[in-house]
Structure formats: structure tokens, C-alpha cells
Coordinates of N, CA and C in Angstrom, one line a residue:
M15 N 55.2 -174.4 -71.4 CA 54.0 -174.4 -70.6 C 54.1 -173.5 -69.5
R16 N 55.2 -173.4 -68.8 CA 55.3 -172.5 -67.7 C 55.2 -171.0 -68.1
Q17 N 55.9 -170.7 -69.3 CA 55.8 -169.4 -69.8 C 54.3 -169.0 -70.2
M18 N 53.7 -170.0 -70.8 CA 52.3 -169.8 -71.2 C 51.4 -169.6 -69.9
H19 N 51.7 -170.4 -68.9 CA 50.9 -170.3 -67.7 C 51.0 -169.0 -67.1
Q20 N 52.3 -168.5 -67.0 CA 52.5 -167.1 -66.4 C 51.8 -166.1 -67.2
G21 N 51.8 -166.1 -68.6 CA 51.1 -165.2 -69.4 C 49.6 -165.2 -69.2
I22 N 49.1 -166.4 -69.0 CA 47.6 -166.5 -68.8 C 47.3 -165.8 -67.5
L23 N 48.1 -166.1 -66.4 CA 47.8 -165.6 -65.1 C 48.0 -164.1 -65.0
E24 N 49.0 -163.6 -65.7 CA 49.4 -162.2 -65.6 C 48.7 -161.3 -66.6
K25 N 48.3 -161.8 -67.8 CA 47.7 -161.0 -68.8 C 46.3 -161.4 -69.2
A26 N 46.1 -162.6 -69.6 CA 44.8 -163.0 -70.1 C 43.7 -162.9 -69.1
I27 N 43.9 -163.5 -67.9 CA 42.8 -163.5 -66.9 C 42.4 -162.1 -66.5
P28 N 43.4 -161.2 -66.1 CA 43.0 -159.9 -65.8 C 42.2 -159.2 -66.9
R29 N 42.6 -159.4 -68.2 CA 41.9 -158.7 -69.3 C 40.5 -159.3 -69.4
L30 N 40.3 -160.5 -69.1 CA 38.9 -161.1 -69.1 C 38.1 -160.6 -68.0
L31 N 38.7 -160.5 -66.8 CA 37.9 -160.2 -65.6 C 37.7 -158.7 -65.4
R32 N 38.6 -157.8 -66.0 CA 38.5 -156.4 -65.8 C 37.1 -155.8 -66.2
P33 N 36.5 -156.2 -67.3 CA 35.2 -155.7 -67.6 C 34.1 -156.0 -66.6
L34 N 34.3 -157.2 -65.9 CA 33.3 -157.6 -64.9 C 33.4 -156.8 -63.6
E35 N 34.5 -156.0 -63.5 CA 34.7 -155.2 -62.3 C 34.7 -153.7 -62.6
T36 N 34.0 -153.3 -63.6 CA 33.9 -151.9 -63.9 C 32.6 -151.3 -63.4
G37 N 32.4 -150.1 -63.3 CA 31.2 -149.4 -62.9 C 30.7 -149.8 -61.5
G38 N 31.7 -150.0 -60.6 CA 31.3 -150.4 -59.2 C 31.0 -151.8 -59.0
R39 N 31.0 -152.7 -60.1 CA 30.7 -154.1 -59.9 C 31.9 -154.8 -59.3
Q40 N 31.6 -155.9 -58.7 CA 32.6 -156.7 -58.0 C 32.4 -158.2 -58.2
I41 N 33.5 -158.9 -58.5 CA 33.4 -160.3 -58.6 C 33.3 -160.9 -57.2
L42 N 32.3 -161.8 -57.0 CA 32.2 -162.4 -55.7 C 32.2 -163.9 -55.9
P43 N 33.4 -164.5 -55.9 CA 33.4 -166.0 -56.2 C 32.8 -166.8 -55.0
R44 N 32.2 -167.9 -55.4 CA 31.5 -168.7 -54.5 C 31.7 -170.2 -54.9
I45 N 31.4 -171.1 -54.0 CA 31.3 -172.5 -54.4 C 30.0 -172.7 -55.0
V46 N 30.0 -173.2 -56.3 CA 28.8 -173.3 -57.1 C 28.6 -174.8 -57.3
H47 N 27.4 -175.3 -57.1 CA 27.1 -176.8 -57.4 C 26.7 -176.9 -58.8
G48 N 27.4 -177.7 -59.6 CA 27.1 -177.8 -61.1 C 26.1 -178.9 -61.5
D49 N 25.6 -179.6 -60.5 CA 24.7 -180.7 -60.9 C 23.6 -180.8 -59.9
M50 N 22.8 -179.8 -59.7 CA 21.8 -179.7 -58.7 C 20.5 -180.5 -59.2
W51 N 20.2 -181.5 -58.4 CA 18.9 -182.2 -58.6 C 18.6 -182.9 -57.3
D52 N 17.4 -183.4 -57.2 CA 17.0 -184.0 -55.9 C 17.8 -185.2 -55.5
G53 N 18.4 -185.9 -56.4 CA 19.3 -187.0 -56.0 C 20.6 -186.6 -55.4
N54 N 20.9 -185.3 -55.4 CA 22.1 -184.8 -54.7 C 21.8 -184.1 -53.4
T55 N 20.6 -184.2 -52.9 CA 20.2 -183.5 -51.7 C 19.7 -184.5 -50.7
S56 N 19.8 -184.1 -49.5 CA 19.2 -185.0 -48.4 C 19.1 -184.1 -47.1
M57 N 18.7 -184.7 -46.0 CA 18.6 -184.0 -44.8 C 19.4 -184.8 -43.7
D58 N 20.1 -184.0 -42.9 CA 20.9 -184.6 -41.8 C 19.8 -184.9 -40.7
T59 N 19.6 -186.1 -40.4 CA 18.6 -186.5 -39.4 C 18.9 -186.1 -38.0
T60 N 20.2 -185.8 -37.7 CA 20.5 -185.4 -36.3 C 20.3 -183.9 -36.1
T61 N 20.5 -183.1 -37.2 CA 20.4 -181.7 -37.1 C 19.2 -181.1 -37.8
D62 N 18.6 -181.9 -38.6 CA 17.5 -181.4 -39.5 C 18.0 -180.3 -40.5
S63 N 19.3 -180.3 -40.8 CA 19.9 -179.4 -41.8 C 19.9 -180.0 -43.2
P64 N 19.7 -179.2 -44.2 CA 19.8 -179.7 -45.5 C 21.3 -180.1 -45.9
M65 N 21.4 -181.1 -46.7 CA 22.8 -181.5 -47.2 C 22.8 -181.6 -48.7
I66 N 23.8 -181.1 -49.3 CA 24.0 -181.1 -50.8 C 25.3 -181.9 -51.0
F67 N 25.3 -182.9 -51.8 CA 26.6 -183.6 -52.0 C 26.7 -184.0 -53.5
D68 N 27.9 -184.1 -53.9 CA 28.3 -184.5 -55.3 C 29.7 -184.0 -55.5
A69 N 30.4 -184.6 -56.4 CA 31.8 -184.1 -56.7 C 31.8 -183.0 -57.8
S70 N 30.7 -182.4 -58.1 CA 30.7 -181.5 -59.2 C 30.6 -180.0 -58.8
G71 N 31.0 -179.7 -57.5 CA 31.1 -178.3 -57.1 C 32.3 -177.7 -57.7
M72 N 32.2 -176.3 -57.9 CA 33.4 -175.6 -58.4 C 33.4 -174.2 -57.8
Y73 N 34.6 -173.6 -57.9 CA 34.8 -172.2 -57.4 C 34.5 -171.3 -58.6
A74 N 33.5 -170.5 -58.6 CA 33.0 -169.8 -59.8 C 32.5 -168.4 -59.4
H75 N 32.1 -167.7 -60.4 CA 31.5 -166.4 -60.3 C 30.2 -166.6 -59.6
N76 N 29.8 -165.7 -58.7 CA 28.5 -165.8 -58.0 C 27.3 -165.9 -58.8
E77 N 27.3 -165.5 -60.1 CA 26.2 -165.5 -60.9 C 26.2 -166.7 -61.9
C78 N 27.1 -167.6 -61.7 CA 27.2 -168.8 -62.6 C 26.0 -169.7 -62.4
E79 N 25.5 -170.2 -63.5 CA 24.3 -171.1 -63.4 C 24.7 -172.5 -63.9
D80 N 23.9 -173.4 -63.6 CA 24.1 -174.8 -64.0 C 24.3 -174.9 -65.5
T81 N 23.5 -174.1 -66.3 CA 23.5 -174.2 -67.7 C 24.9 -173.8 -68.3
V82 N 25.6 -172.9 -67.6 CA 26.9 -172.5 -68.0 C 27.9 -173.6 -67.8
Y83 N 27.7 -174.3 -66.7 CA 28.6 -175.4 -66.3 C 28.4 -176.6 -67.3
L84 N 27.2 -176.8 -67.7 CA 26.9 -178.0 -68.6 C 27.4 -177.8 -70.0
L85 N 27.7 -176.5 -70.4 CA 28.1 -176.3 -71.8 C 29.4 -176.9 -72.1

């Protein structure tokens, strides 16, 4: 498993990501919420700031959409 893990980190992931970084493009990872609906939102009554909560956030490509996460 350790050898496979190293191979994935050193070879597979760079090969998959390289096409996304050609032609001046750049990968911009972000925290993406994978289960957005009104039941996961609220307002902080002391600051009037919006709040989003749920355990389904993930670190992903900035163009990731909920439909990708649900597949």
C-alpha cells in the first residue's frame, strides 16, 4: 500500500492534473460545500453574517459543482 501510495502521489496525480494546468490555466483549490440547500444555511443574529454548515465540505477544484460531488 505504501508503494502504491507513493506511485499515486508521484505519478498518477501529476499526470491527471497536468492537462488542467496547460495553456496558462491554473488550479485554484477551494473549500467546496457538497450539499448546499436552505437547511444548511442560517444567519448569525449578532453579526448579520450568513452561515453555512454541514459536514460535507471538501477541498476541491474551484470549478467543482454539487453534481460532481453527488456522483
